Coordinates of C-alpha atoms in Angstrom, one line a residue:
X285 CA -7.8 -69.8 -6.6
X286 CA -4.5 -68.9 -8.3
X287 CA -4.5 -66.1 -10.7
X288 CA -1.4 -66.8 -12.8
X289 CA 1.6 -69.1 -13.1
X290 CA 5.2 -68.0 -13.8
X291 CA 7.7 -70.6 -15.0
X292 CA 9.9 -72.0 -17.7
X293 CA 8.3 -72.8 -21.1
X294 CA 9.1 -76.5 -21.8
X295 CA 6.9 -77.0 -24.9
X296 CA 4.8 -75.0 -27.3
X297 CA 2.3 -77.1 -29.3
X298 CA -0.9 -76.1 -31.3
X299 CA -3.2 -74.6 -28.7
X300 CA -1.2 -76.1 -25.9
X301 CA 1.6 -75.0 -23.6
X302 CA 3.8 -76.8 -21.1
X303 CA 5.1 -74.7 -18.2
X304 CA 7.3 -75.9 -15.4
X305 CA 7.0 -74.2 -12.0
X306 CA 8.8 -75.5 -8.9
X307 CA 9.3 -79.0 -10.4
X308 CA 5.7 -79.2 -11.6
X309 CA 5.0 -79.3 -15.4
X310 CA 1.6 -77.8 -16.2
X311 CA -0.3 -78.8 -19.3
X312 CA -2.2 -75.7 -20.3
X313 CA -4.7 -75.1 -23.2
X314 CA -4.0 -71.7 -24.9
X315 CA -5.1 -69.9 -28.0
X316 CA -2.5 -69.9 -30.8
X317 CA -2.3 -66.0 -30.5
X318 CA -1.1 -66.5 -27.0
X319 CA 1.6 -68.9 -28.1
X320 CA 2.8 -66.5 -30.7
X321 CA 3.2 -63.7 -28.1
X322 CA 5.1 -65.8 -25.6
X323 CA 8.9 -66.2 -25.5
X324 CA 10.6 -69.3 -26.9
X325 CA 11.0 -72.7 -25.2
X326 CA 13.4 -72.4 -22.3
X327 CA 12.5 -68.9 -21.3
X328 CA 10.4 -67.6 -18.5
X329 CA 6.7 -66.6 -19.0
X330 CA 3.8 -65.5 -17.0
X331 CA 0.5 -67.1 -17.8
X332 CA -2.9 -65.9 -16.6
X333 CA -5.0 -69.0 -15.9
X334 CA -8.6 -70.2 -15.6
X335 CA -9.5 -73.7 -14.3
X336 CA -12.4 -75.6 -15.7
X337 CA -13.6 -78.0 -12.9
X338 CA -16.1 -80.7 -13.7
X339 CA -17.2 -83.7 -11.8
X340 CA -15.0 -86.0 -13.9
X341 CA -12.2 -83.8 -15.1
X342 CA -10.2 -80.6 -14.7
X343 CA -8.6 -78.6 -17.4
X344 CA -6.4 -75.6 -17.1
X345 CA -6.5 -72.7 -19.7
X346 CA -3.9 -70.0 -20.1
X347 CA -3.6 -66.5 -21.5
X348 CA -0.8 -63.9 -22.0
X349 CA -2.9 -61.2 -20.3
X350 CA -5.9 -60.7 -17.9
X351 CA -7.8 -59.2 -20.9
X352 CA -7.3 -62.3 -23.0
X353 CA -8.7 -64.4 -20.2
X354 CA -11.6 -62.0 -19.7
X355 CA -12.6 -62.2 -23.4
X356 CA -12.3 -66.0 -23.4
X357 CA -14.8 -66.1 -20.5
X358 CA -17.1 -63.6 -22.4
X359 CA -17.0 -65.9 -25.4
X360 CA -18.2 -68.8 -23.2
X361 CA -21.4 -66.7 -22.6
X362 CA -22.2 -67.1 -26.3
X363 CA -24.8 -69.8 -26.9
X364 CA -23.1 -72.8 -28.6
X365 CA -19.5 -71.6 -27.9
X366 CA -17.7 -73.9 -25.5
X367 CA -14.1 -73.9 -24.3
X368 CA -12.8 -75.6 -27.5
X369 CA -14.8 -73.1 -29.7
X370 CA -13.5 -70.1 -27.7
X371 CA -9.9 -71.3 -28.2
X372 CA -10.4 -71.7 -31.9
X373 CA -12.0 -68.2 -32.2
X374 CA -9.2 -66.6 -30.2
X375 CA -6.6 -68.5 -32.3
X376 CA -8.0 -66.9 -35.4
X377 CA -8.2 -63.3 -34.4
X378 CA -6.5 -60.7 -32.1
X379 CA -8.4 -59.0 -29.4
X380 CA -8.2 -55.7 -31.3
X381 CA -9.5 -57.3 -34.4
X382 CA -12.4 -58.9 -32.5
X383 CA -13.4 -55.6 -31.0
X384 CA -13.2 -53.9 -34.3
X385 CA -15.4 -56.6 -35.9
X386 CA -18.0 -56.3 -33.2
X387 CA -17.9 -52.5 -33.2
X388 CA -18.3 -52.3 -37.0
X389 CA -20.8 -55.2 -37.0
X390 CA -18.6 -57.0 -39.5
X391 CA -20.4 -60.4 -39.5
X392 CA -18.4 -61.5 -42.5
X393 CA -15.1 -61.3 -40.6
X394 CA -16.6 -63.2 -37.7
X395 CA -18.0 -65.9 -40.0
X396 CA -14.4 -66.5 -41.3
X397 CA -13.2 -67.5 -37.9
X398 CA -12.6 -71.3 -37.2
X399 CA -15.8 -73.0 -36.2
X400 CA -18.0 -70.0 -36.6
X401 CA -20.8 -70.0 -39.1
X402 CA -23.5 -67.4 -39.8
X403 CA -25.7 -68.3 -36.8
X404 CA -22.8 -68.3 -34.3
X405 CA -21.5 -65.0 -35.7
X406 CA -24.9 -63.4 -35.2
X407 CA -25.0 -64.8 -31.6
X408 CA -21.6 -63.4 -30.9
X409 CA -22.7 -60.0 -32.2
X410 CA -25.8 -60.0 -30.1
X411 CA -24.1 -61.2 -26.9
X412 CA -20.7 -59.4 -27.1
X413 CA -21.1 -56.1 -28.9
X414 CA -20.3 -53.4 -26.4
X415 CA -20.1 -55.9 -23.5
X416 CA -16.6 -57.4 -23.6
X417 CA -15.0 -57.5 -20.3
X418 CA -11.7 -55.5 -20.4
X419 CA -10.4 -55.5 -16.9
X420 CA -8.0 -52.5 -17.1
X421 CA -9.4 -50.9 -20.3
X422 CA -6.2 -51.7 -22.2
X423 CA -7.7 -53.1 -25.3
X424 CA -9.5 -50.7 -27.6
X425 CA -9.7 -50.4 -31.4
X426 CA -8.2 -46.9 -31.2
X427 CA -5.4 -47.7 -28.8
X428 CA -1.8 -48.2 -29.8
X429 CA -1.2 -51.8 -30.7
X430 CA 1.6 -53.0 -28.4
X431 CA 2.7 -56.7 -28.7
X432 CA 1.5 -58.8 -25.7
X433 CA 5.0 -59.7 -24.8
X434 CA 5.6 -56.1 -23.5
X435 CA 2.4 -55.9 -21.5
X436 CA 4.2 -56.6 -18.2
X437 CA 6.6 -53.8 -19.1
X438 CA 3.7 -51.4 -19.8
X439 CA 2.2 -52.4 -16.4
X440 CA 5.5 -51.6 -14.6
X441 CA 5.7 -48.2 -16.2
X442 CA 2.1 -47.2 -15.6
X443 CA 2.4 -48.3 -12.0
X444 CA 5.1 -45.6 -11.7
X445 CA 2.6 -43.0 -12.6
X446 CA 3.3 -42.6 -16.4
X447 CA 0.3 -42.3 -18.8
X448 CA -0.4 -45.7 -20.4
X449 CA -0.8 -44.4 -24.0
X450 CA 2.6 -42.6 -23.7
X451 CA 4.2 -45.7 -22.4
X452 CA 2.8 -47.8 -25.3
X453 CA 4.0 -45.2 -27.9
X454 CA 7.5 -45.1 -26.3
X455 CA 7.8 -48.9 -26.2
X456 CA 6.7 -49.3 -29.8
X457 CA 9.2 -46.6 -30.9
X458 CA 12.1 -48.1 -28.9
X459 CA 11.4 -51.6 -30.1
X460 CA 11.8 -50.5 -33.7
X461 CA 14.9 -48.4 -32.9
X462 CA 16.7 -51.1 -30.9
X463 CA 16.3 -54.1 -33.1
X464 CA 20.0 -54.9 -33.3
X465 CA 20.5 -54.3 -29.5
X466 CA 17.6 -56.6 -28.6
X467 CA 18.5 -59.4 -31.0
X468 CA 19.6 -62.5 -29.3
X469 CA 18.6 -61.3 -25.8
X470 CA 16.3 -63.2 -23.5
X471 CA 12.8 -61.8 -22.7
X472 CA 14.0 -60.6 -19.3
X473 CA 17.1 -58.9 -20.8
X474 CA 15.0 -57.2 -23.5
X475 CA 12.6 -55.9 -20.9
X476 CA 15.4 -54.5 -18.8
X477 CA 16.9 -52.6 -21.8
X478 CA 13.5 -51.2 -22.9
X479 CA 12.6 -50.3 -19.3
X480 CA 15.7 -48.2 -18.7
X481 CA 15.5 -46.4 -22.0
X482 CA 11.7 -45.9 -21.7
X483 CA 12.3 -44.1 -18.3
X484 CA 14.6 -41.7 -20.0
X485 CA 12.2 -41.1 -22.8
X486 CA 9.3 -40.5 -20.5
X487 CA 11.1 -38.3 -18.0

């Protein structure tokens, strides 16, 4: 089974993304938080996927990171939360905010999520607290909050042996310092600029 798709974004709609790869345009259901983190229409994006295969239908879901996908699958373990409900929940909260709500047992915040009432919030707390699947331990309430659009850049730097938290701190700092230099650039160009400067900072 394929793990991800990389192609040109052709449309961004509420909880829906169109991605063209090799002449095929994929219709992918995604959380709104994923849409917000992706480049604009016409640019290249990498989407981590999960295929729901039923006897009478197939539906493709997409996420901007493996962690997002893992949390989506964990939400499906909650009694009464299906794929539509999981998308709504993830559209209304970031992964860090979700972890913080679960860690602090903040039922009120969970109850404010789309489609989540008191009973569902309690089920989420019972099922998910301390049990979320975080494949590479990137997401933690205490970690630096790096925009998901730079996650591939962080991966590239850590694969070179640099400490992940240091990479996150450097990317956050550079993004703020280089606002004018990054303005108007494509996602690939931005990553190239940040990557080269991050290497110098981390050396």
